[in-house]
XYZ file of C-alpha atoms in Angstrom:
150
model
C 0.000 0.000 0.000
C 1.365 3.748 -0.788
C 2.536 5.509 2.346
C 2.260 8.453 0.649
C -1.307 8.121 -0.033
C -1.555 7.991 3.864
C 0.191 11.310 4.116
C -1.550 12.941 1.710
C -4.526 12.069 3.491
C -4.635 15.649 5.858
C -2.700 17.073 3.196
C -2.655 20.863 5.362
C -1.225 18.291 8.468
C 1.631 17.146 6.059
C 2.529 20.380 5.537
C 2.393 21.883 8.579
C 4.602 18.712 9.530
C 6.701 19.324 6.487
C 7.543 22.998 8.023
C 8.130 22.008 11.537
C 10.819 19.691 10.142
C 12.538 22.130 8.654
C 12.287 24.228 11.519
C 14.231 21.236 13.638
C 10.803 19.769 15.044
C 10.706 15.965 13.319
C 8.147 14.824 15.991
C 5.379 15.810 12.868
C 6.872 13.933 10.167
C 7.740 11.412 12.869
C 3.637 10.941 13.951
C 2.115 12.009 10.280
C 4.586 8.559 8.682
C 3.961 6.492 11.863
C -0.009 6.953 11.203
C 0.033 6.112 7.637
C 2.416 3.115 7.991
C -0.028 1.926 10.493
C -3.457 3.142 7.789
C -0.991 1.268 4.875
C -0.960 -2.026 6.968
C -4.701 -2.192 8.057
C -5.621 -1.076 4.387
C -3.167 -3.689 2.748
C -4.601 -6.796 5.301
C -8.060 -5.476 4.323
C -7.150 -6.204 0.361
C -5.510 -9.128 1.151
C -8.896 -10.517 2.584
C -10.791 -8.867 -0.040
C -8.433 -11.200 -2.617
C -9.153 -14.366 -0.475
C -12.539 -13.370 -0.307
C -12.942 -13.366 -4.126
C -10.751 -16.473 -5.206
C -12.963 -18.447 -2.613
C -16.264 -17.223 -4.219
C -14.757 -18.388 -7.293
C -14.222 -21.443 -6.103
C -17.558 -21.963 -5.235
C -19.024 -20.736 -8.196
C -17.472 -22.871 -11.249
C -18.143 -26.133 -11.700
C -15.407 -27.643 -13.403
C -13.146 -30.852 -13.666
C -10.748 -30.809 -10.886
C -7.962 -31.268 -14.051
C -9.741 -28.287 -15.846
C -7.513 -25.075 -16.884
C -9.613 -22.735 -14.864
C -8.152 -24.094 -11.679
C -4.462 -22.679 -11.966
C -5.761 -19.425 -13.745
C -7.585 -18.505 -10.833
C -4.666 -18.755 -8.434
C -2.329 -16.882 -11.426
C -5.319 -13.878 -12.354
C -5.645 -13.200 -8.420
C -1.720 -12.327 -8.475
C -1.599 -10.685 -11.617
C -5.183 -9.854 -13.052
C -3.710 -8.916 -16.571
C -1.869 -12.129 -18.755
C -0.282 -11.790 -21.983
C 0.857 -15.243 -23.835
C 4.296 -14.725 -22.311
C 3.012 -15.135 -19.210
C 0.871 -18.070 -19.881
C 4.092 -19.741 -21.640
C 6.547 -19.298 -18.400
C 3.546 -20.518 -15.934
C 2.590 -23.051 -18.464
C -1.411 -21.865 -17.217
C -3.773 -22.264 -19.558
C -6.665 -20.282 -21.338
C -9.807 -21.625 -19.621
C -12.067 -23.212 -22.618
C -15.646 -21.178 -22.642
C -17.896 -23.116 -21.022
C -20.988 -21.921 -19.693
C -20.990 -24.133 -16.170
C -17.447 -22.844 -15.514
C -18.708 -19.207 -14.943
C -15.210 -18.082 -15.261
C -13.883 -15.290 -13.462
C -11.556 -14.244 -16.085
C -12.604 -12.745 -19.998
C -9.815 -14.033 -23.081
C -9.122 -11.084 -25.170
C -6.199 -10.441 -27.651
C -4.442 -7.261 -27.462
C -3.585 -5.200 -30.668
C -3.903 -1.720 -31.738
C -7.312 -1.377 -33.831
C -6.693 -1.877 -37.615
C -3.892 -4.647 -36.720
C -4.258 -8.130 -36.598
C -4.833 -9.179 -32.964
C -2.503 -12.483 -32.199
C -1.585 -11.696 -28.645
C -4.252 -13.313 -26.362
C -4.637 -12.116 -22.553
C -6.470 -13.070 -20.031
C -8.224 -10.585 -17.784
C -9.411 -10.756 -14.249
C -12.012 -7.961 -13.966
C -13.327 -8.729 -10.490
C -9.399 -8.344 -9.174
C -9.068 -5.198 -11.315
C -11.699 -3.498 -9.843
C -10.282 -4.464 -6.162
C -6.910 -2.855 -7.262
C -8.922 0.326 -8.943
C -10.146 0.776 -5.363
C -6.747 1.541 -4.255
C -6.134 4.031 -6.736
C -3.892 7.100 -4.951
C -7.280 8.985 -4.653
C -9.166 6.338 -3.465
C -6.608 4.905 -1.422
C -6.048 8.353 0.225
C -9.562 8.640 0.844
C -9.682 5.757 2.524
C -7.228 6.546 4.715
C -8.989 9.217 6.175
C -10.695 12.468 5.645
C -8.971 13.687 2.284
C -8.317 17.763 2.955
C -6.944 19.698 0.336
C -5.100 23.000 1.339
């Protein structure tokens, strides 16, 4: 989790901090960093859970042979939610088939600009993207407290 999303949370606090410091007064920066460290690790064990949360509801949801493909993407999409080929080569995962009782959390795609043929398939995990789009700097900051702007 960013620390300095933490910080930026009170953003007139950080620099108010920020000054002191300067002055010879690190108790400020000292508190401000401790604060967020301790925002970063409550927010970071909260995601974690959120990620165990979803691969387990996953889990539930698709029916599919215990040798099926599906199986290891899961476990590879909720560590990286975005797969080129490459990827799938070096963990030697691979694409789910489409099948409607696998309810798959993952969409196949292939990447290419428009106009160009598309040969580069990737495999997307939408419901981890959207956990990671909740961290976003704003968000993130926002959820470490009350953002204040100056």
């Amino acid at each position: 989790m960013p620390l300095s999303a933490g910080l930026l949370a009170n953003i007139n606090a950080y620099h108010e901090a920020l000054t002191a410091y300067r002055a010879g007064e690190p108790d400020g920066v000292i508190r401000l960093c401790s604060e967020a460290a301790l925002r970063a690790v409550h927010n970071g064990t909260a995601l974690a859970e959120d990620f165990r949360r979803l691969r387990s509801s996953w889990r539930d949801k698709i029916t599919a042979r215990a040798d099926s493909a599906v199986w290891p993407a899961i476990d590879l999409l909720v560590k990286r939610p975005v797969v080129n080929r490459d990827v799938l080569e070096k963990t030697r995962v691979r694409l789910p088939a489409r099948h409607p009782s696998h309810g798959r959390p993952g969409r196949s795609r292939h990447s290419g600009r428009r106009g160009e043929v598309q040969t580069r398939p990737l495999l997307e995990g939408p419901d981890v993207l959207d956990l990671l789009d909740a961290f976003t700097p704003i968000n993130f900051a926002q959820s470490t407290g009350r953002r204040r702007t100056a």
